[in-house]
Tab-separated table of C-alpha atoms and ligand atoms in Angstrom:
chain	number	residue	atom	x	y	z
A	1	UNK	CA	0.000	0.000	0.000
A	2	UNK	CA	1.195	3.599	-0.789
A	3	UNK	CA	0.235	6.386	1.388
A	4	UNK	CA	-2.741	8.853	0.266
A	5	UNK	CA	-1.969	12.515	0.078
A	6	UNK	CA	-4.022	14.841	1.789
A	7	UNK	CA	-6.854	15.178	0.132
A	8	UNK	CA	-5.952	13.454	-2.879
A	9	UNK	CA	-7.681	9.921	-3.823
A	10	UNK	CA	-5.675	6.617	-3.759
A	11	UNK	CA	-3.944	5.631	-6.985
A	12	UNK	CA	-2.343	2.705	-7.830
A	13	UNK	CA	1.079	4.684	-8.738
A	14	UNK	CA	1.317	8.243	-7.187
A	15	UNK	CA	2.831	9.343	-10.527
A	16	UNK	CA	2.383	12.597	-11.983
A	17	UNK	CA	-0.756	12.785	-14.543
A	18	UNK	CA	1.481	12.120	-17.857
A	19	UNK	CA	2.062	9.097	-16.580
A	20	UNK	CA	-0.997	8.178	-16.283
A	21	UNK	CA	-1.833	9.305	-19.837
A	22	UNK	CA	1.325	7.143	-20.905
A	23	UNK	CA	-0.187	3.967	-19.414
A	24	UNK	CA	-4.042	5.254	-21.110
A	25	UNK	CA	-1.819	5.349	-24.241
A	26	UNK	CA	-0.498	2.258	-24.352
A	27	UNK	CA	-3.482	0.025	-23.362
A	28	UNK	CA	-5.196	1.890	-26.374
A	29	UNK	CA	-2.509	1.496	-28.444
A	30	UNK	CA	-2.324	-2.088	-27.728
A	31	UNK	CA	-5.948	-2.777	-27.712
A	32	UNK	CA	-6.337	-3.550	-31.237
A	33	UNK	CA	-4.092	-6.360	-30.868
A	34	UNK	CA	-6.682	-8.592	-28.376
A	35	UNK	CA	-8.221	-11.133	-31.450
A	36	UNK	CA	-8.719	-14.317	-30.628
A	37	UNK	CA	-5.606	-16.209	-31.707
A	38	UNK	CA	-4.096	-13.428	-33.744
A	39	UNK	CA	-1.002	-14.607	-35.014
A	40	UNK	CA	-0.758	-17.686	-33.242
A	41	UNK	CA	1.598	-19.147	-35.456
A	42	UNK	CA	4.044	-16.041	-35.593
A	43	UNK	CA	4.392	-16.277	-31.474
A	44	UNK	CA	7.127	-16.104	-29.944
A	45	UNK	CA	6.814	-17.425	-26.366
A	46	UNK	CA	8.928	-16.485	-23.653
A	47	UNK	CA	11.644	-18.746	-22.390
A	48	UNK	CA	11.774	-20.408	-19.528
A	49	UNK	CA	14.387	-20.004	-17.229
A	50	UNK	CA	15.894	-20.520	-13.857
A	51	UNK	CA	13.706	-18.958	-10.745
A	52	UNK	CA	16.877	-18.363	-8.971
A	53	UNK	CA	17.600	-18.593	-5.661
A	54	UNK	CA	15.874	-15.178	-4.756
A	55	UNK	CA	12.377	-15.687	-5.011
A	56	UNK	CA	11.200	-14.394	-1.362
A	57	UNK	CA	10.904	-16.926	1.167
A	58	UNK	CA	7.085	-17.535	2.382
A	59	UNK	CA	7.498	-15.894	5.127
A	60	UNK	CA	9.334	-12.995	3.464
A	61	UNK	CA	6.711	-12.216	0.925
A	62	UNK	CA	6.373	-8.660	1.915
A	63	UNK	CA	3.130	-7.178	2.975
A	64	UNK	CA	3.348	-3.950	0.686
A	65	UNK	CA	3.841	-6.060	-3.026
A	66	UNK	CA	1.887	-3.875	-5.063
A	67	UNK	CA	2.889	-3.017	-8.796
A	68	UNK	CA	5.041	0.151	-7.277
A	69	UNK	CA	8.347	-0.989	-6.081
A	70	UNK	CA	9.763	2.176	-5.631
A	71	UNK	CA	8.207	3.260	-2.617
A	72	UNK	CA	7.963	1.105	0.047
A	73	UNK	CA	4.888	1.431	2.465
A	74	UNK	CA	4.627	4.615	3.359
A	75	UNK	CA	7.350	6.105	2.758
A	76	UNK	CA	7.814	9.203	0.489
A	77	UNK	CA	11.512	8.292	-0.165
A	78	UNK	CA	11.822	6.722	-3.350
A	79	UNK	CA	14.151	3.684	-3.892
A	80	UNK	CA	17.599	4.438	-5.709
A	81	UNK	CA	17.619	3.727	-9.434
A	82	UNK	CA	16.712	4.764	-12.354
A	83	UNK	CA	12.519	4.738	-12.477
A	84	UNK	CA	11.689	2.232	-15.060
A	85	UNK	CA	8.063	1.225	-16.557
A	86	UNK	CA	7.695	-2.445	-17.714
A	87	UNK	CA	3.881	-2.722	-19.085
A	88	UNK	CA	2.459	-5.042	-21.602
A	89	UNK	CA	0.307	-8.102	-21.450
A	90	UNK	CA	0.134	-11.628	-20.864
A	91	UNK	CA	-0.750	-14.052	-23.362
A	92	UNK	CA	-2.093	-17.563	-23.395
A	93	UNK	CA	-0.431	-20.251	-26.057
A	94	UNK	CA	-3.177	-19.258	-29.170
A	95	UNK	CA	-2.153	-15.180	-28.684
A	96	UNK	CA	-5.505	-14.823	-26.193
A	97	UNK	CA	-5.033	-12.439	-23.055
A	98	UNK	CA	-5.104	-14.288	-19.551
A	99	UNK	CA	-7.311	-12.556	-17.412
A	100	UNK	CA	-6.283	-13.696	-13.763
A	101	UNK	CA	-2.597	-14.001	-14.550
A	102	UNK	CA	-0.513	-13.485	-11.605
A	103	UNK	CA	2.645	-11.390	-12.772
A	104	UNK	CA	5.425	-11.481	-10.115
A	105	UNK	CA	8.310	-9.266	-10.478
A	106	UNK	CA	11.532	-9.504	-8.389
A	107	UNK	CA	14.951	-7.927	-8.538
A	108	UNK	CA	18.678	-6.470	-7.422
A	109	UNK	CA	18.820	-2.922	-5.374
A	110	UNK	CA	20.438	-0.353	-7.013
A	111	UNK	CA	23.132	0.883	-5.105
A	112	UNK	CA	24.916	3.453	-5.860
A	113	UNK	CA	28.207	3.204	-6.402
A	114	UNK	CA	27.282	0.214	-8.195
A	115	UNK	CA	30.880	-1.359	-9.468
A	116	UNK	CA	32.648	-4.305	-8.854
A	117	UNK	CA	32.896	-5.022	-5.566
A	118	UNK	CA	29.809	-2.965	-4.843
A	119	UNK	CA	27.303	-6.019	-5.098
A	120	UNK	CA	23.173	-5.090	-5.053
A	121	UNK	CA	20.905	-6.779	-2.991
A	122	UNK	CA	17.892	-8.776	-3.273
A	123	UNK	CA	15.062	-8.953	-0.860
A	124	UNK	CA	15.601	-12.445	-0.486
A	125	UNK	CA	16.706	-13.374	3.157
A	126	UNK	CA	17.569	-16.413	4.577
A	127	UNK	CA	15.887	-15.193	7.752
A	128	UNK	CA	12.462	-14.483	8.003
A	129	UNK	CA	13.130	-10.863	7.746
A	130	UNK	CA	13.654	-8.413	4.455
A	131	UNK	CA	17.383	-8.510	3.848
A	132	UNK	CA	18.342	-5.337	5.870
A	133	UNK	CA	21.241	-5.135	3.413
A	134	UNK	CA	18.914	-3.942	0.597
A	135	UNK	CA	17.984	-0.041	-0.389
A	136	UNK	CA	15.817	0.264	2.786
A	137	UNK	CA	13.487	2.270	-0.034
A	138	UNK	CA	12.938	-0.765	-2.540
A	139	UNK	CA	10.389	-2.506	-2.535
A	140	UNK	CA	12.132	-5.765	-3.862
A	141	UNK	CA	8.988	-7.422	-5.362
A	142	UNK	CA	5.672	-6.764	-6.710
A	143	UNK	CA	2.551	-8.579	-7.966
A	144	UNK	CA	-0.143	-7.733	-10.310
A	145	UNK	CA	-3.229	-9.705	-11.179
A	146	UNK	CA	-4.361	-8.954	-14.907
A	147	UNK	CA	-7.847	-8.049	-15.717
A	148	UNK	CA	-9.357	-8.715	-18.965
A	149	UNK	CA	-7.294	-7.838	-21.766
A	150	UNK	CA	-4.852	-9.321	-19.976
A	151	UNK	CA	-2.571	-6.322	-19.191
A	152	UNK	CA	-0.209	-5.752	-16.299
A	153	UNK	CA	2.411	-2.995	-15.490
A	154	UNK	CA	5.043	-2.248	-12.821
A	155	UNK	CA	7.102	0.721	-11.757
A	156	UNK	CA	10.429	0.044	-10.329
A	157	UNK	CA	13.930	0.807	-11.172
A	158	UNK	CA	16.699	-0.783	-13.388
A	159	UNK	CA	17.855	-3.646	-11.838
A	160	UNK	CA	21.455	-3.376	-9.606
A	161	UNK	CA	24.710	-5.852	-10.834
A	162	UNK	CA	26.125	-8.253	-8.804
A	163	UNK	CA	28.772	-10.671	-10.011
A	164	UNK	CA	28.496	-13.164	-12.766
A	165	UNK	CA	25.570	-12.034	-14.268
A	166	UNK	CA	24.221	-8.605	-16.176
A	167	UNK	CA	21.246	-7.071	-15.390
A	168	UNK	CA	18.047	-9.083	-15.198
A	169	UNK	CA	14.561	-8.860	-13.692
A	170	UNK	CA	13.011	-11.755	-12.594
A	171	UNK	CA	9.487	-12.640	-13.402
A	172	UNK	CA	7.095	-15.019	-12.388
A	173	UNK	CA	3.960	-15.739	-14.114
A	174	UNK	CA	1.060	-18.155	-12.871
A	175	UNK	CA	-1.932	-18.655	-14.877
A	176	UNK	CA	-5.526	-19.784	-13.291
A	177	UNK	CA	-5.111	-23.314	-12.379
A	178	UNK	CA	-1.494	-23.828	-12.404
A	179	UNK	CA	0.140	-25.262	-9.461
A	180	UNK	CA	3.402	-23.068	-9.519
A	181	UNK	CA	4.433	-20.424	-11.494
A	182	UNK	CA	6.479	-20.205	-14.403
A	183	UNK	CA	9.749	-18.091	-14.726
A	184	UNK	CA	11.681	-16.078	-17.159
A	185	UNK	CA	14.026	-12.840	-17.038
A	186	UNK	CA	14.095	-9.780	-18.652
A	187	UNK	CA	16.966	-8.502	-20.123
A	188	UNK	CA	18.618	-5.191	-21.185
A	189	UNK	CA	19.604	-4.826	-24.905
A	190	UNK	CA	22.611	-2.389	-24.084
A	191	UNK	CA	26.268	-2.515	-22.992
A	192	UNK	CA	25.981	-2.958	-19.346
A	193	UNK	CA	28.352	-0.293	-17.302
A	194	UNK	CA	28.529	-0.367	-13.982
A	195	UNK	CA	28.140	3.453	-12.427
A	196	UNK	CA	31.800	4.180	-12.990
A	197	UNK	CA	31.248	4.346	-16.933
A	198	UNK	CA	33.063	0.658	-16.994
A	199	UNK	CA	32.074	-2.219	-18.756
A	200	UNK	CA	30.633	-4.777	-16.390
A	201	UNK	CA	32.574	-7.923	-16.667
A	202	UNK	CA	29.389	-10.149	-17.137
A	203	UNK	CA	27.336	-8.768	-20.601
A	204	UNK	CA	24.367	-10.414	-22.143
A	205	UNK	CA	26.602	-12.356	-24.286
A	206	UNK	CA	28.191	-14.429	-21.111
A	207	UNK	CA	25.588	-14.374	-19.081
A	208	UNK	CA	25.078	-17.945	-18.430
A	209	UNK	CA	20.856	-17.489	-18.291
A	210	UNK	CA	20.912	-15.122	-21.507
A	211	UNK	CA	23.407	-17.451	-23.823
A	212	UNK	CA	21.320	-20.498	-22.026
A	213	UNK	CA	18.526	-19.438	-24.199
A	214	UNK	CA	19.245	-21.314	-27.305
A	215	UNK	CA	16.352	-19.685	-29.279
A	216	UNK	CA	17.274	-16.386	-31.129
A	217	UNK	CA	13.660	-15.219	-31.597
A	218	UNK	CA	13.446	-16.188	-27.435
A	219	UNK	CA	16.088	-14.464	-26.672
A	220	UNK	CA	15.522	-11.472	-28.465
A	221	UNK	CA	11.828	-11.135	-27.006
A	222	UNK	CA	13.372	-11.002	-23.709
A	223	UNK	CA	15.934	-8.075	-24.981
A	224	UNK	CA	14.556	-5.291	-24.214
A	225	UNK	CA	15.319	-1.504	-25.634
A	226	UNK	CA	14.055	0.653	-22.729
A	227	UNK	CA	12.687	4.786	-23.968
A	228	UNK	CA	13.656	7.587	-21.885
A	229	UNK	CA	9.598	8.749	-21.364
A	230	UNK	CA	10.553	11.775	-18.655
A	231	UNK	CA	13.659	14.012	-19.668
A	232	UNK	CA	13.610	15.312	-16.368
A	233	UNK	CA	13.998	12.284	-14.214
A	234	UNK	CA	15.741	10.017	-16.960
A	235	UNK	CA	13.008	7.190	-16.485
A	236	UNK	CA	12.651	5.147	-19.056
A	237	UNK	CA	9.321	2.720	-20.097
A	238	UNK	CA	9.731	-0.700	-22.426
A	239	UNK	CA	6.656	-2.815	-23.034
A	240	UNK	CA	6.513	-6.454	-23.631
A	241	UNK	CA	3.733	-9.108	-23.962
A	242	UNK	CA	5.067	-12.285	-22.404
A	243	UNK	CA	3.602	-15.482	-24.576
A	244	UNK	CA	3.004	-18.520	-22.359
A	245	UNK	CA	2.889	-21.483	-23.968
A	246	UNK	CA	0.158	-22.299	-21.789
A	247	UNK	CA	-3.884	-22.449	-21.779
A	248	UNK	CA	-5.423	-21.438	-18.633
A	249	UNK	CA	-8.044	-23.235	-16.907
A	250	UNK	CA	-11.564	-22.277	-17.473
A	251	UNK	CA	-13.872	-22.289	-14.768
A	252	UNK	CA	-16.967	-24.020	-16.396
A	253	UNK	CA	-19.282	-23.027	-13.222
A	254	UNK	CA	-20.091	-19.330	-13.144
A	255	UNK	CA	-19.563	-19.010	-9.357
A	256	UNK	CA	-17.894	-21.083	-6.739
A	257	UNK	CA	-20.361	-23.246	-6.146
A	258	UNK	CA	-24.494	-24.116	-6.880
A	259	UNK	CA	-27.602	-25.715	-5.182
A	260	UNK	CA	-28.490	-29.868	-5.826
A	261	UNK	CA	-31.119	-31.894	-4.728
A	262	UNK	CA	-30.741	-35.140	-3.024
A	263	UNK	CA	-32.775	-38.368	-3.712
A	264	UNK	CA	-33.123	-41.019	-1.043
A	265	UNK	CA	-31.764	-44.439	-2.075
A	266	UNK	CA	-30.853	-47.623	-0.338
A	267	UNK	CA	-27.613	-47.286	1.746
A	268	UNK	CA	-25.977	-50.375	4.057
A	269	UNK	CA	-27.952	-52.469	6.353
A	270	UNK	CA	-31.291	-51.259	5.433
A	271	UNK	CA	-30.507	-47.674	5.928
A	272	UNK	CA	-31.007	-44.595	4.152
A	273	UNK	CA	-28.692	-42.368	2.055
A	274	UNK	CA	-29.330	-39.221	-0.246
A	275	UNK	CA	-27.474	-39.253	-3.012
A	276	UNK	CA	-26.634	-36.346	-5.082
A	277	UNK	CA	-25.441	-36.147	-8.894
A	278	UNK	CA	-23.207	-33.641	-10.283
A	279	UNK	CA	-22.224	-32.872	-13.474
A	280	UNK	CA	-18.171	-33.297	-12.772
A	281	UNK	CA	-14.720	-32.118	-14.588
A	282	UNK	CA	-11.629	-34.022	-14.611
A	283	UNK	CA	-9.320	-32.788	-11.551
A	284	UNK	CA	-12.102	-30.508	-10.356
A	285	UNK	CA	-12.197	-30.687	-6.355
A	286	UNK	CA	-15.922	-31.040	-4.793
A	287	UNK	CA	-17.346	-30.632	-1.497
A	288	UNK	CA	-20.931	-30.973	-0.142
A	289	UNK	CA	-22.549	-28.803	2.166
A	290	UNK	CA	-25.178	-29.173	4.728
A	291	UNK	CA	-26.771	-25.709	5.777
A	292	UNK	CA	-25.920	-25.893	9.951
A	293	UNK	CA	-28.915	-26.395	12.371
A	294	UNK	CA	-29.552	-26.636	16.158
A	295	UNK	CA	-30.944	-30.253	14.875
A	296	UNK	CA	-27.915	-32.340	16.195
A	297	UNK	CA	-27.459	-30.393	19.628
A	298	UNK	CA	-29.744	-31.738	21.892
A	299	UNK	CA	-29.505	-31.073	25.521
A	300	UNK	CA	-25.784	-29.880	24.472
A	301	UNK	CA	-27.348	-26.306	23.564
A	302	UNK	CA	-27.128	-24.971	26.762
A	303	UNK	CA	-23.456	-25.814	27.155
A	304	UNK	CA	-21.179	-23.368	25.685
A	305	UNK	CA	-18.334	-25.064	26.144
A	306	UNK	CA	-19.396	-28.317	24.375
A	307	UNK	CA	-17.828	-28.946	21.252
A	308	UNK	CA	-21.021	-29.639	19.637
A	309	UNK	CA	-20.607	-26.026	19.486
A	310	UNK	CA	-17.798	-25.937	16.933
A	311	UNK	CA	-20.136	-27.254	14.587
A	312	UNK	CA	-22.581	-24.435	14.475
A	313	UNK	CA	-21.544	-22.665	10.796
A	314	UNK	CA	-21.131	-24.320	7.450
A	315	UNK	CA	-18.900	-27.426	7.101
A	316	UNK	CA	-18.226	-29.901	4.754
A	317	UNK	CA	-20.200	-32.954	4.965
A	318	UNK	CA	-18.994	-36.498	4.984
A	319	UNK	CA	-19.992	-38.788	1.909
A	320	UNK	CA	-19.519	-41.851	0.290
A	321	UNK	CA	-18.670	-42.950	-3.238
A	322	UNK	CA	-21.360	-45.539	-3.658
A	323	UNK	CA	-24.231	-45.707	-2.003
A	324	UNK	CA	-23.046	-48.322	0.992
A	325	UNK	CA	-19.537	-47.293	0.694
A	326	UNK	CA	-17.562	-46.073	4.074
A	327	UNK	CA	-18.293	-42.292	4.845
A	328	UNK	CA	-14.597	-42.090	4.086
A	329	UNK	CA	-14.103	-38.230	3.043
A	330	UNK	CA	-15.679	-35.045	2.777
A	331	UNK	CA	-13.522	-33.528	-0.372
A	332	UNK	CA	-13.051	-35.317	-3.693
A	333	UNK	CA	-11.369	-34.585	-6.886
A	334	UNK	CA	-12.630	-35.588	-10.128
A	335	UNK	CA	-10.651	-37.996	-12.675
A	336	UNK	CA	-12.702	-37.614	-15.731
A	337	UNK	CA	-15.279	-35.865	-16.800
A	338	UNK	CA	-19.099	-36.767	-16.772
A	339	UNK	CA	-21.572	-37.119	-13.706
A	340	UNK	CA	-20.609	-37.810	-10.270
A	341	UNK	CA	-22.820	-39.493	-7.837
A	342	UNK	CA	-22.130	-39.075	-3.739
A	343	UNK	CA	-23.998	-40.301	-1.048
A	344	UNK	CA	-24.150	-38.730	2.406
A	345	UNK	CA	-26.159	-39.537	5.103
A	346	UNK	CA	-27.462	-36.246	6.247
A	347	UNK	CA	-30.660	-35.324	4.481
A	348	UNK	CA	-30.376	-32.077	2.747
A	349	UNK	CA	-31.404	-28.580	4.277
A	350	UNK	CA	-35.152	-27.691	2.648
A	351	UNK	CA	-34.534	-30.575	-0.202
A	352	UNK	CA	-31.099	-28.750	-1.553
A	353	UNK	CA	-27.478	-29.124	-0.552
A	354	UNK	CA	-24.479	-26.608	-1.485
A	355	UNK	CA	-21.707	-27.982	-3.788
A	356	UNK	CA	-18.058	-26.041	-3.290
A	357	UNK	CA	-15.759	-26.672	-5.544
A	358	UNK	CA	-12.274	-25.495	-6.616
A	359	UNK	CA	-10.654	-25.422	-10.276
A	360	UNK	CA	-7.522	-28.014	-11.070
A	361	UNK	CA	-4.578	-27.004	-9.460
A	362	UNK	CA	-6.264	-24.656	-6.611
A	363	UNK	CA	-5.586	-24.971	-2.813
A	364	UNK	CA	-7.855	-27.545	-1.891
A	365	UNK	CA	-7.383	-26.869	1.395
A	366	UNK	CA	-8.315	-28.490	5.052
A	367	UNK	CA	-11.931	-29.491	4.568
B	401	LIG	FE1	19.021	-12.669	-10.292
C-alpha cells in the first residue's frame, strides 16, 4: 500500500498525470491487438528459465507487493535507481489475453556506487526478515493480477549488478489453475556499465541465463530496448507481452459453487442415504454442504463449552462414493469428466445441498 496525500484519492502509482496518460496510451494502443488467436503461429513465447535462488521466502513475501516498487509502504523516499516502466500483457499459447494471470516481479537494489565489488541486494533473506542489506526504499517485489485484456504494469527501477551475471529482472507468471508459477528474465539490450562508466565484466553475451537461451527469436523477445519517457527524471518505459505457452483453466461453473437436490436411495444395512449427482470435470475438487442447524445439539445447547458447538456454521459434509460405501471423506477430486454421484447420510437442508468446488490445481485446502 502507498500512502494517500491529503486530500488526494488513492492511486495505484502516485505518478504525476502524464504518466498516467502514458499507461491510457499504451493500453489503447495495444488494444487492437486482443483477437482471438491473432497470429498464433508467428508467437514467440517467452523462455523459460531458472527462478533463482531469490524468489522471497514464504514468510518474506512482503506485505506492501503492489505493482510500485519504488516506494515502500509509506514512505515518500523513493528507492535508488533509475525509475523504469515495464507494461504489456500476458498471453495464453493461441495469442488470447489471460485474465487472472498473476505477474510477479523480483529484482537487485540499485546501489549506488554500483561497481565491482559494490554487489546489489535482493530482498531475499535467509531469515524471516527483508534482507536489511537492501535499499531500505525498494520494494524488492511486486505482484499484479491482470484483468481482462490481460494487461499488467510495474514501476520500479533498473535492476542493480552483482557478479556473474548482467542485469536481469526476474518474473514469475502463474496462470488460473497452475500449481506453480512459471519463470523467465528480462533482459537489457545495451552494454551494461557499472556506475563508474566501466564495462561490467558479465554482458548479455556471457551471461550464463541469456546465452542459455538457445532460441534467437526467445532471446531477443526477452531483450529489451528501454525509452527515456521523462527528460527530467531520466526514467525510461519498455513494453513487452510475455507469450506462455500455456492455456489457462476455465472455470466451467459461473460461481464457486451451486444448489443440488438429493434423492433417497438404499444405503448399508437397510438404511437410508441421499445421493446427489453432479455434473463433474476431470481434476475438479468437490465438497458438499449441509446448511448448519440446532438439529444435532440436543440437551448440548445450553453448554457453551461443548464442542457440539464448533459445529454451528457451514462445514463440509462427509460422503460416500457408492451408495453403501464407508463415509470415508468429505472432499473429492474428479478424474474424468461426466456425472458424479455421492452419497451422504445427512438429508439435505429444505430438499437442496451446497456444492463447493475449486478449479484443477487450486488450494484444496483443510476441509
Ligand atoms: Fe538474479
Amino acid at each position: 500500500m502507498k500512502p494517500n496525500r491529503i486530500l488526494t484519492p488513492p492511486h495505484t502509482f502516485h505518478i504525476p498525470l502524464d504518466r498516467r496518460r502514458f499507461f491510457k496510451s499504451m493500453a489503447l494502443a495495444s488494444a487492437g491487438f486482443t483477437l482471438p488467436g491473432y497470429l498464433a503461429e508467428a508467437l514467440t513465447y517467452a523462455p523459460e528459465v531458472t527462478q533463482g535462488p531469490y524468489y522471497p521466502l514464504a514468510n518474506n513475501i512482503p506485505l506492501d507487493k503492489d505493482n510500485d516498487l519504488i516506494h515502500l509502504n509509506n514512505n515518500l523516499t523513493a528507492a535508488t535507481g533509475i525509475i523504469t516502466y515495464v507494461t504489456g500483457r500476458v498471453l495464453d499459447a493461441s495469442g488470447n489475453p489471460v485474465k487472472g494471470a498473476l505477474v510477479e516481479l523480483w529484482h537487485c537494489d540499485s546501489p549506488s556506487p554500483n561497481t565491482a565489488g559494490a554487489q546489489c541486494n535482493y530482498l531475499y533473506s535467509a531469515s524471516a526478515t527483508r534482507n536489511p542489506a537492501m535499499d531500505a526504499n525498494f520494494q524488492g517485489f511486486g505482484q499484479f493480477l491482470t484483468g481482462t485484456g490481460g494487461f499488467y504494469k510495474f514501476r520500479t527501477i533498473k535492476a542493480g549488478l552483482y557478479n556473474s551475471r548482467t542485469r536481469h529482472y526476474h518474473f514469475g507468471i502463474t496462470f488460473p489453475g497452475m500449481t506453480a508459477r512459471k519463470t523467465t528474465q528480462l533482459f537489457w539490450n545495451e552494454t551494461t556499465k557499472d556506475t563508474n562508466g566501466t564495462n561490467w565484466a558479465t554482458q548479455n553475451s556471457n551471461d550464463s541465463v541469456w546465452a542459455g537461451i538457445t532460441d534467437a527469436n526467445q532471446r531477443a523477445s526477452v531483450t529489451k530496448d528501454f525509452t527515456v519517457v521523462d527528460v527530467a527524471t531520466g526514467a525510461v518505459a519498455t513494453s513487452w507481452d510475455i507469450v506462455m505457452n500455456y492455456t489457462p483453466v476455465d472455470p466451467t461453473y459461473p460461481g464457486s459453487g451451486f444448489v443440488v437436490p438429493g434423492s433417497v436411495v438404499a444405503g448399508p444395512g437397510g438404511t437410508n442415504r441421499f445421493q446427489v449427482s453432479i455434473p463433474a470435470y476431470t481434476n475438479y475438487t468437490y465438497e458438499v454442504y449441509g446448511n448448519p442447524t440446532l438439529l444435532n445439539f440436543g440437551s448440548n445447547v445450553t453448554n457453551w463449552t461443548s464442542p457440539y458447538l464448533t459445529n454451528l456454521s457451514w462445514a463440509a459434509l462427509p460422503f460416500a462414493l457408492t451408495p453403501a460405501g464407508a463415509l470415508a471423506t468429505n472432499k473429492f477430486t474428479a478424474t474424468s469428466n461426466g456425472t458424479l454421484n455421492l452419497y451422504l447420510t445427512a438429508p439435505p437442508e429444505k430438499g437442496f445441498y451446497f456444492i463447493s468446488f475449486r478449479v484443477p490445481g487450486a488450494n484444496t485446502g483443510i476441509p
